[in-house]
PDB file of C-alpha atoms in Angstrom:
ATOM      1  CA  MET A   1      42.809  53.924 -38.373  1.00 53.00           C
ATOM      2  CA  GLY A   2      43.789  55.143 -36.012  1.00 55.00           C
ATOM      3  CA  PRO A   3      45.022  58.113 -34.950  1.00 61.00           C
ATOM      4  CA  VAL A   4      48.212  59.408 -35.866  1.00 66.00           C
ATOM      5  CA  ASP A   5      51.630  60.129 -33.546  1.00 73.00           C
ATOM      6  CA  ILE A   6      53.683  63.282 -33.930  1.00 80.00           C
ATOM      7  CA  SER A   7      56.776  62.695 -33.108  1.00 86.00           C
ATOM      8  CA  LEU A   8      59.313  64.660 -31.718  1.00 86.00           C
ATOM      9  CA  VAL A   9      61.112  66.320 -35.028  1.00 91.00           C
ATOM     10  CA  GLN A  10      57.196  67.009 -35.930  1.00 91.00           C
ATOM     11  CA  LEU A  11      56.145  68.221 -32.701  1.00 89.00           C
ATOM     12  CA  LEU A  12      59.430  70.355 -32.472  1.00 91.00           C
ATOM     13  CA  SER A  13      58.592  72.341 -35.647  1.00 94.00           C
ATOM     14  CA  ALA A  14      55.294  73.748 -34.049  1.00 93.00           C
ATOM     15  CA  TYR A  15      57.427  75.831 -31.446  1.00 93.00           C
ATOM     16  CA  VAL A  16      58.496  77.409 -35.398  1.00 94.00           C
ATOM     17  CA  PHE A  17      55.134  79.691 -34.544  1.00 94.00           C
ATOM     18  CA  VAL A  18      57.122  80.935 -31.093  1.00 93.00           C
ATOM     19  CA  VAL A  19      59.245  81.855 -33.302  1.00 93.00           C
ATOM     20  CA  ILE A  20      57.341  84.124 -35.420  1.00 94.00           C
ATOM     21  CA  LEU A  21      55.259  85.824 -32.397  1.00 93.00           C
ATOM     22  CA  MET A  22      58.842  86.804 -30.675  1.00 92.00           C
ATOM     23  CA  LEU A  23      60.103  88.299 -34.144  1.00 93.00           C
ATOM     24  CA  ILE A  24      56.639  90.014 -34.557  1.00 94.00           C
ATOM     25  CA  LEU A  25      57.324  91.368 -30.527  1.00 90.00           C
ATOM     26  CA  LYS A  26      61.129  92.751 -30.774  1.00 90.00           C
ATOM     27  CA  ALA A  27      59.929  94.106 -34.622  1.00 91.00           C
ATOM     28  CA  ARG A  28      57.274  95.973 -32.624  1.00 90.00           C
ATOM     29  CA  LYS A  29      59.216  96.511 -29.612  1.00 88.00           C
ATOM     30  CA  ILE A  30      56.235  94.652 -27.461  1.00 89.00           C
ATOM     31  CA  PRO A  31      58.868  93.707 -24.626  1.00 89.00           C
ATOM     32  CA  ARG A  32      56.725  90.758 -24.280  1.00 88.00           C
ATOM     33  CA  GLU A  33      59.590  87.976 -25.879  1.00 88.00           C
ATOM     34  CA  LYS A  34      60.386  86.984 -22.114  1.00 90.00           C
ATOM     35  CA  ASP A  35      56.809  86.126 -21.178  1.00 90.00           C
ATOM     36  CA  VAL A  36      56.406  84.503 -24.085  1.00 92.00           C
ATOM     37  CA  LEU A  37      59.238  82.314 -24.055  1.00 93.00           C
ATOM     38  CA  MET A  38      59.167  81.404 -20.458  1.00 93.00           C
ATOM     39  CA  ALA A  39      54.707  80.722 -21.383  1.00 92.00           C
ATOM     40  CA  SER A  40      55.860  78.297 -24.042  1.00 93.00           C
ATOM     41  CA  LEU A  41      58.390  76.542 -21.732  1.00 94.00           C
ATOM     42  CA  ARG A  42      55.931  76.261 -18.865  1.00 92.00           C
ATOM     43  CA  MET A  43      53.480  74.668 -20.231  1.00 91.00           C
ATOM     44  CA  THR A  44      55.685  72.319 -22.195  1.00 94.00           C
ATOM     45  CA  ILE A  45      57.502  70.955 -18.763  1.00 94.00           C
ATOM     46  CA  GLN A  46      54.351  71.059 -17.519  1.00 90.00           C
ATOM     47  CA  LEU A  47      52.171  69.271 -19.694  1.00 89.00           C
ATOM     48  CA  VAL A  48      55.200  66.877 -21.053  1.00 92.00           C
ATOM     49  CA  LEU A  49      55.076  65.994 -16.424  1.00 91.00           C
ATOM     50  CA  ALA A  50      51.209  65.816 -16.394  1.00 88.00           C
ATOM     51  CA  GLY A  51      51.361  63.015 -19.486  1.00 89.00           C
ATOM     52  CA  PHE A  52      54.234  61.166 -17.140  1.00 91.00           C
ATOM     53  CA  VAL A  53      51.715  61.245 -13.937  1.00 90.00           C
ATOM     54  CA  LEU A  54      48.364  60.274 -16.460  1.00 88.00           C
ATOM     55  CA  SER A  55      49.997  57.538 -17.671  1.00 90.00           C
ATOM     56  CA  TYR A  56      50.510  56.172 -14.467  1.00 92.00           C
ATOM     57  CA  ILE A  57      47.210  56.702 -12.821  1.00 91.00           C
ATOM     58  CA  LEU A  58      45.509  55.342 -15.372  1.00 88.00           C
ATOM     59  CA  GLU A  59      48.101  52.242 -15.953  1.00 90.00           C
ATOM     60  CA  ASN A  60      47.569  51.885 -11.997  1.00 89.00           C
ATOM     61  CA  PRO A  61      43.392  52.645 -11.599  1.00 90.00           C
ATOM     62  CA  THR A  62      42.925  52.805  -7.462  1.00 92.00           C
ATOM     63  CA  PRO A  63      41.164  55.653  -5.737  1.00 93.00           C
ATOM     64  CA  PHE A  64      43.794  56.885  -3.746  1.00 93.00           C
ATOM     65  CA  TYR A  65      45.371  58.285  -6.922  1.00 93.00           C
ATOM     66  CA  THR A  66      42.137  60.082  -8.122  1.00 93.00           C
ATOM     67  CA  ILE A  67      41.236  61.092  -5.088  1.00 94.00           C
ATOM     68  CA  LEU A  68      45.199  62.703  -4.869  1.00 94.00           C
ATOM     69  CA  ALA A  69      44.748  63.986  -8.254  1.00 92.00           C
ATOM     70  CA  VAL A  70      41.236  66.141  -7.845  1.00 94.00           C
ATOM     71  CA  ILE A  71      42.947  67.232  -4.625  1.00 95.00           C
ATOM     72  CA  VAL A  72      46.133  68.382  -6.181  1.00 93.00           C
ATOM     73  CA  MET A  73      43.859  70.354  -9.467  1.00 93.00           C
ATOM     74  CA  GLU A  74      41.694  71.822  -6.707  1.00 95.00           C
ATOM     75  CA  ALA A  75      44.393  73.478  -4.246  1.00 95.00           C
ATOM     76  CA  PHE A  76      46.221  74.330  -7.548  1.00 92.00           C
ATOM     77  CA  ALA A  77      43.277  76.056  -8.851  1.00 94.00           C
ATOM     78  CA  ILE A  78      42.663  77.884  -5.405  1.00 94.00           C
ATOM     79  CA  TYR A  79      46.540  78.691  -5.564  1.00 92.00           C
ATOM     80  CA  ASN A  80      46.324  80.690  -8.721  1.00 91.00           C
ATOM     81  CA  VAL A  81      42.799  82.462  -7.935  1.00 92.00           C
ATOM     82  CA  TYR A  82      44.942  83.856  -4.870  1.00 88.00           C
ATOM     83  CA  ARG A  83      47.321  84.727  -6.966  1.00 85.00           C
ATOM     84  CA  ARG A  84      45.591  86.043  -9.880  1.00 82.00           C
ATOM     85  CA  ALA A  85      43.931  88.282  -7.428  1.00 75.00           C
ATOM     86  CA  LYS A  86      46.632  91.100  -6.604  1.00 71.00           C
ATOM     87  CA  LEU A  87      44.529  93.391  -4.199  1.00 70.00           C
ATOM     88  CA  SER A  88      46.415  95.971  -1.737  1.00 74.00           C
ATOM     89  CA  LEU A  89      43.391  94.816   1.020  1.00 78.00           C
ATOM     90  CA  PRO A  90      43.669  95.059   4.771  1.00 80.00           C
ATOM     91  CA  LYS A  91      45.459  91.168   5.722  1.00 83.00           C
ATOM     92  CA  ASN A  92      42.488  91.027   7.748  1.00 83.00           C
ATOM     93  CA  VAL A  93      39.657  91.364   4.938  1.00 85.00           C
ATOM     94  CA  LYS A  94      43.202  89.377   2.117  1.00 86.00           C
ATOM     95  CA  MET A  95      42.639  86.110   4.063  1.00 88.00           C
ATOM     96  CA  ARG A  96      39.365  86.678   4.748  1.00 90.00           C
ATOM     97  CA  LEU A  97      37.892  86.487   1.542  1.00 90.00           C
ATOM     98  CA  GLU A  98      41.005  83.571   0.318  1.00 91.00           C
ATOM     99  CA  PHE A  99      39.081  81.592   2.459  1.00 93.00           C
ATOM    100  CA  PHE A 100      35.352  82.581   0.638  1.00 94.00           C
ATOM    101  CA  ILE A 101      38.092  81.906  -2.868  1.00 94.00           C
ATOM    102  CA  ALA A 102      39.067  77.776  -1.110  1.00 94.00           C
ATOM    103  CA  ILE A 103      35.626  77.489   0.025  1.00 95.00           C
ATOM    104  CA  SER A 104      33.567  78.152  -3.119  1.00 96.00           C
ATOM    105  CA  VAL A 105      36.211  77.111  -5.761  1.00 95.00           C
ATOM    106  CA  SER A 106      35.981  72.967  -4.462  1.00 95.00           C
ATOM    107  CA  SER A 107      32.484  73.528  -3.085  1.00 95.00           C
ATOM    108  CA  GLY A 108      30.941  74.200  -6.717  1.00 94.00           C
ATOM    109  CA  THR A 109      34.011  72.322  -8.635  1.00 95.00           C
ATOM    110  CA  LEU A 110      33.748  68.858  -6.698  1.00 95.00           C
ATOM    111  CA  LEU A 111      29.238  69.707  -6.549  1.00 94.00           C
ATOM    112  CA  SER A 112      29.354  69.991 -10.263  1.00 94.00           C
ATOM    113  CA  LEU A 113      31.676  67.096 -10.810  1.00 93.00           C
ATOM    114  CA  PHE A 114      29.848  64.688  -8.310  1.00 93.00           C
ATOM    115  CA  TYR A 115      26.629  64.880 -10.798  1.00 93.00           C
ATOM    116  CA  PHE A 116      28.038  65.417 -13.956  1.00 89.00           C
ATOM    117  CA  LEU A 117      29.865  62.137 -13.550  1.00 89.00           C
ATOM    118  CA  TYR A 118      27.190  59.851 -11.205  1.00 88.00           C
ATOM    119  CA  VAL A 119      24.238  61.662 -12.753  1.00 90.00           C
ATOM    120  CA  VAL A 120      24.957  62.135 -16.420  1.00 89.00           C
ATOM    121  CA  VAL A 121      27.886  60.085 -17.570  1.00 87.00           C
ATOM    122  CA  ARG A 122      27.624  57.245 -14.832  1.00 87.00           C
ATOM    123  CA  ILE A 123      30.808  55.709 -14.803  1.00 87.00           C
ATOM    124  CA  SER A 124      32.084  52.604 -13.150  1.00 86.00           C
ATOM    125  CA  PRO A 125      33.887  51.855 -11.376  1.00 88.00           C
ATOM    126  CA  TRP A 126      33.059  55.456  -9.130  1.00 87.00           C
ATOM    127  CA  PHE A 127      36.526  56.537  -9.552  1.00 90.00           C
ATOM    128  CA  ASP A 128      37.543  55.570 -13.068  1.00 91.00           C
ATOM    129  CA  PRO A 129      40.830  58.157 -14.122  1.00 91.00           C
ATOM    130  CA  ARG A 130      40.568  58.299 -17.184  1.00 87.00           C
ATOM    131  CA  TYR A 131      37.261  59.907 -16.607  1.00 88.00           C
ATOM    132  CA  VAL A 132      37.031  61.850 -12.735  1.00 91.00           C
ATOM    133  CA  VAL A 133      40.934  63.154 -13.898  1.00 90.00           C
ATOM    134  CA  PRO A 134      40.116  64.678 -17.364  1.00 88.00           C
ATOM    135  CA  LEU A 135      36.772  66.053 -16.814  1.00 90.00           C
ATOM    136  CA  ALA A 136      38.296  67.193 -13.388  1.00 92.00           C
ATOM    137  CA  GLY A 137      40.815  69.362 -15.191  1.00 91.00           C
ATOM    138  CA  MET A 138      37.832  70.767 -16.854  1.00 90.00           C
ATOM    139  CA  ILE A 139      35.332  71.951 -14.629  1.00 93.00           C
ATOM    140  CA  ILE A 140      37.923  73.122 -12.128  1.00 95.00           C
ATOM    141  CA  GLY A 141      39.805  74.922 -14.359  1.00 92.00           C
ATOM    142  CA  ASN A 142      36.942  76.859 -16.088  1.00 93.00           C
ATOM    143  CA  SER A 143      35.561  77.350 -12.505  1.00 95.00           C
ATOM    144  CA  MET A 144      39.426  78.844 -11.520  1.00 94.00           C
ATOM    145  CA  THR A 145      38.600  81.287 -13.935  1.00 93.00           C
ATOM    146  CA  GLY A 146      35.168  82.145 -13.433  1.00 94.00           C
ATOM    147  CA  VAL A 147      36.216  83.331  -9.728  1.00 95.00           C
ATOM    148  CA  SER A 148      39.001  85.085 -10.583  1.00 94.00           C
ATOM    149  CA  LEU A 149      37.207  87.451 -12.652  1.00 94.00           C
ATOM    150  CA  GLY A 150      34.078  87.987  -9.891  1.00 94.00           C
ATOM    151  CA  VAL A 151      37.207  88.459  -7.199  1.00 93.00           C
ATOM    152  CA  LYS A 152      38.930  91.334  -8.964  1.00 92.00           C
ATOM    153  CA  SER A 153      35.342  92.699 -10.341  1.00 93.00           C
ATOM    154  CA  LEU A 154      34.131  92.023  -6.645  1.00 93.00           C
ATOM    155  CA  SER A 155      36.512  94.168  -4.836  1.00 91.00           C
ATOM    156  CA  GLU A 156      37.490  96.466  -7.506  1.00 90.00           C
ATOM    157  CA  SER A 157      34.000  97.666  -7.004  1.00 91.00           C
ATOM    158  CA  ILE A 158      34.051  97.893  -3.560  1.00 91.00           C
ATOM    159  CA  LEU A 159      37.818 100.317  -3.497  1.00 89.00           C
ATOM    160  CA  SER A 160      36.152 102.584  -5.952  1.00 89.00           C
ATOM    161  CA  GLN A 161      32.758 102.819  -4.497  1.00 89.00           C
ATOM    162  CA  LYS A 162      33.822 103.390  -1.136  1.00 90.00           C
ATOM    163  CA  PRO A 163      31.956 106.164  -0.096  1.00 90.00           C
ATOM    164  CA  LEU A 164      28.690 104.288  -1.810  1.00 91.00           C
ATOM    165  CA  VAL A 165      28.826 101.565  -0.169  1.00 89.00           C
ATOM    166  CA  GLU A 166      29.011 103.565   3.688  1.00 90.00           C
ATOM    167  CA  ALA A 167      25.927 105.822   2.524  1.00 91.00           C
ATOM    168  CA  ALA A 168      24.075 102.901   1.966  1.00 90.00           C
ATOM    169  CA  LEU A 169      24.672 102.056   4.822  1.00 88.00           C
ATOM    170  CA  MET A 170      24.275 105.329   7.118  1.00 89.00           C
ATOM    171  CA  LEU A 171      20.961 104.677   5.251  1.00 88.00           C
ATOM    172  CA  GLY A 172      20.026 101.516   7.048  1.00 88.00           C
ATOM    173  CA  ALA A 173      21.223  99.512   4.366  1.00 89.00           C
ATOM    174  CA  ARG A 174      22.234  96.062   4.961  1.00 92.00           C
ATOM    175  CA  PRO A 175      25.918  94.772   3.878  1.00 91.00           C
ATOM    176  CA  LYS A 176      24.883  92.734   1.739  1.00 92.00           C
ATOM    177  CA  ASP A 177      22.042  94.784   0.429  1.00 93.00           C
ATOM    178  CA  ALA A 178      25.018  97.498   0.188  1.00 92.00           C
ATOM    179  CA  THR A 179      26.865  96.039  -2.035  1.00 93.00           C
ATOM    180  CA  LYS A 180      24.319  93.993  -4.088  1.00 92.00           C
ATOM    181  CA  TYR A 181      24.965  95.624  -7.203  1.00 93.00           C
ATOM    182  CA  PHE A 182      28.336  95.181  -7.847  1.00 94.00           C
ATOM    183  CA  SER A 183      27.971  91.444  -6.772  1.00 94.00           C
ATOM    184  CA  ASP A 184      25.314  91.500  -9.554  1.00 94.00           C
ATOM    185  CA  LYS A 185      27.913  93.140 -11.857  1.00 94.00           C
ATOM    186  CA  ALA A 186      30.487  90.275 -10.382  1.00 94.00           C
ATOM    187  CA  PHE A 187      28.497  88.019 -11.435  1.00 95.00           C
ATOM    188  CA  ASP A 188      28.221  89.095 -14.700  1.00 94.00           C
ATOM    189  CA  SER A 189      31.514  89.734 -15.298  1.00 93.00           C
ATOM    190  CA  ALA A 190      32.345  86.010 -14.000  1.00 94.00           C
ATOM    191  CA  ILE A 191      30.133  83.836 -16.421  1.00 93.00           C
ATOM    192  CA  LEU A 192      30.238  86.056 -19.629  1.00 92.00           C
ATOM    193  CA  PRO A 193      33.481  83.808 -20.406  1.00 90.00           C
ATOM    194  CA  THR A 194      31.444  80.790 -20.479  1.00 90.00           C
ATOM    195  CA  ILE A 195      28.310  81.687 -22.461  1.00 91.00           C
ATOM    196  CA  ASN A 196      30.643  83.387 -24.858  1.00 87.00           C
ATOM    197  CA  SER A 197      32.499  80.314 -25.263  1.00 85.00           C
ATOM    198  CA  MET A 198      29.124  78.203 -25.598  1.00 85.00           C
ATOM    199  CA  ILE A 199      27.984  80.975 -28.428  1.00 84.00           C
ATOM    200  CA  GLY A 200      31.174  80.596 -30.661  1.00 77.00           C
ATOM    201  CA  MET A 201      31.039  76.251 -30.562  1.00 75.00           C
ATOM    202  CA  GLY A 202      30.240  74.385 -33.573  1.00 68.00           C
ATOM    203  CA  ILE A 203      30.775  77.070 -35.611  1.00 67.00           C
ATOM    204  CA  VAL A 204      33.302  79.790 -34.947  1.00 62.00           C
ATOM    205  CA  PHE A 205      35.376  76.721 -33.276  1.00 62.00           C
ATOM    206  CA  LEU A 206      35.356  72.822 -32.296  1.00 61.00           C
ATOM    207  CA  PRO A 207      36.347  72.485 -28.766  1.00 65.00           C
ATOM    208  CA  GLY A 208      40.162  70.877 -27.410  1.00 65.00           C
ATOM    209  CA  MET A 209      37.940  67.902 -26.457  1.00 63.00           C
ATOM    210  CA  MET A 210      35.346  66.902 -28.973  1.00 65.00           C
ATOM    211  CA  THR A 211      38.285  67.428 -31.701  1.00 66.00           C
ATOM    212  CA  GLY A 212      40.857  65.349 -29.646  1.00 66.00           C
ATOM    213  CA  GLN A 213      38.208  62.517 -29.648  1.00 66.00           C
ATOM    214  CA  ILE A 214      37.647  63.217 -33.542  1.00 65.00           C
ATOM    215  CA  LEU A 215      41.119  62.135 -34.221  1.00 64.00           C
ATOM    216  CA  SER A 216      41.833  59.335 -31.650  1.00 65.00           C
ATOM    217  CA  GLY A 217      39.200  57.405 -34.152  1.00 67.00           C
ATOM    218  CA  THR A 218      35.941  57.911 -31.721  1.00 69.00           C
ATOM    219  CA  SER A 219      32.584  59.160 -33.235  1.00 77.00           C
ATOM    220  CA  PRO A 220      32.358  63.151 -33.585  1.00 77.00           C
ATOM    221  CA  ILE A 221      28.136  62.395 -32.950  1.00 81.00           C
ATOM    222  CA  THR A 222      29.231  60.385 -29.959  1.00 80.00           C
ATOM    223  CA  ALA A 223      31.866  63.538 -29.179  1.00 78.00           C
ATOM    224  CA  ILE A 224      29.474  65.959 -29.468  1.00 82.00           C
ATOM    225  CA  LYS A 225      27.323  64.201 -27.011  1.00 84.00           C
ATOM    226  CA  TYR A 226      29.929  63.810 -24.200  1.00 83.00           C
ATOM    227  CA  GLN A 227      30.731  67.525 -25.917  1.00 83.00           C
ATOM    228  CA  ILE A 228      27.242  68.939 -24.946  1.00 86.00           C
ATOM    229  CA  ALA A 229      27.104  67.797 -22.046  1.00 87.00           C
ATOM    230  CA  ILE A 230      30.702  68.307 -20.287  1.00 87.00           C
ATOM    231  CA  MET A 231      29.920  72.409 -21.055  1.00 88.00           C
ATOM    232  CA  LEU A 232      27.152  72.310 -19.347  1.00 91.00           C
ATOM    233  CA  GLY A 233      28.744  70.940 -17.044  1.00 91.00           C
ATOM    234  CA  ILE A 234      31.126  73.672 -16.517  1.00 92.00           C
ATOM    235  CA  LEU A 235      28.306  75.728 -16.850  1.00 93.00           C
ATOM    236  CA  GLY A 236      26.932  74.007 -13.740  1.00 93.00           C
ATOM    237  CA  GLY A 237      30.837  74.070 -12.172  1.00 94.00           C
ATOM    238  CA  VAL A 238      31.016  77.764 -12.976  1.00 95.00           C
ATOM    239  CA  THR A 239      27.870  79.113 -11.531  1.00 95.00           C
ATOM    240  CA  ILE A 240      28.266  77.555  -8.235  1.00 95.00           C
ATOM    241  CA  SER A 241      31.699  78.202  -7.832  1.00 96.00           C
ATOM    242  CA  VAL A 242      31.293  82.008  -8.421  1.00 95.00           C
ATOM    243  CA  SER A 243      27.553  82.038  -6.643  1.00 95.00           C
ATOM    244  CA  VAL A 244      28.971  80.775  -3.340  1.00 96.00           C
ATOM    245  CA  PHE A 245      31.364  82.690  -3.525  1.00 95.00           C
ATOM    246  CA  LEU A 246      30.229  86.173  -4.114  1.00 94.00           C
ATOM    247  CA  MET A 247      27.245  85.036  -1.171  1.00 94.00           C
ATOM    248  CA  LEU A 248      30.461  84.509   1.294  1.00 94.00           C
ATOM    249  CA  GLY A 249      32.438  87.537  -0.116  1.00 91.00           C
ATOM    250  CA  TYR A 250      31.276  90.710   0.852  1.00 92.00           C
ATOM    251  CA  ARG A 251      31.450  89.468   3.925  1.00 91.00           C
ATOM    252  CA  ALA A 252      35.057  89.743   3.769  1.00 91.00           C
ATOM    253  CA  PHE A 253      34.821  93.394   3.594  1.00 91.00           C
ATOM    254  CA  PHE A 254      32.406  93.809   7.236  1.00 90.00           C
ATOM    255  CA  ASN A 255      32.947  93.534  10.846  1.00 87.00           C
ATOM    256  CA  LYS A 256      30.649  92.089  13.005  1.00 86.00           C
ATOM    257  CA  GLU A 257      29.311  95.551  13.274  1.00 85.00           C
ATOM    258  CA  ASP A 258      28.706  95.993  10.081  1.00 82.00           C
ATOM    259  CA  GLN A 259      30.739  99.111   9.269  1.00 86.00           C
ATOM    260  CA  LEU A 260      33.099  98.907   6.021  1.00 85.00           C
ATOM    261  CA  ILE A 261      37.076  97.695   6.810  1.00 82.00           C
ATOM    262  CA  ILE A 262      38.328  99.108   4.362  1.00 75.00           C
TER     263      ILE A 262
END
């Protein structure tokens, strides 16, 4: 038996949950109705467009389309990290921080993706979009969240503990040593959501990719093997991306003379 298709009417009926949420928000006088409406609308439009684009790419598999899709996902991920940061920093610090974000997200996700596709899964041909595009989306999306948390934690810690950092510098500490505690704290904050997700997986909830495979008729055992592998790939992407950012990110707050410039 193949997957059960969902008609347009059935799909529209699922939006009743949005209506319920908006009614509850209104009853509780929480001004979030506009946010919920915009989130639902954006999700729908983005997924519909993604569906058409993916259908075209899968029907016309070429290295160009696959690479272009990955580049677009990387660009949007980096942009979203910029947008989520929302930090009041000097322009030169912000520009350097954005540069380090771009390096960390792209390097961490691509290294993890290449290893996963060509060592773990061993796809052929190497550009097969049926594997590359969805797996890249999961690794890039989770790494984006991890780096966002790392940026926020590191920046806020240095800003709020500026006197402590300056005192360490005056005592002879290098910038890397003066900010090590904040970097460790940022790393912990960044990887925690991924670890928590791994802890609850399989007992508390079934992940979306695994559920989708089972609904499409794939053997649960095969779906489980893929899910374990992709979660480890996601863990690798988050770990490498956040590590690269924290190795570079603290430098944005110091000049060439190792002076704090915020």
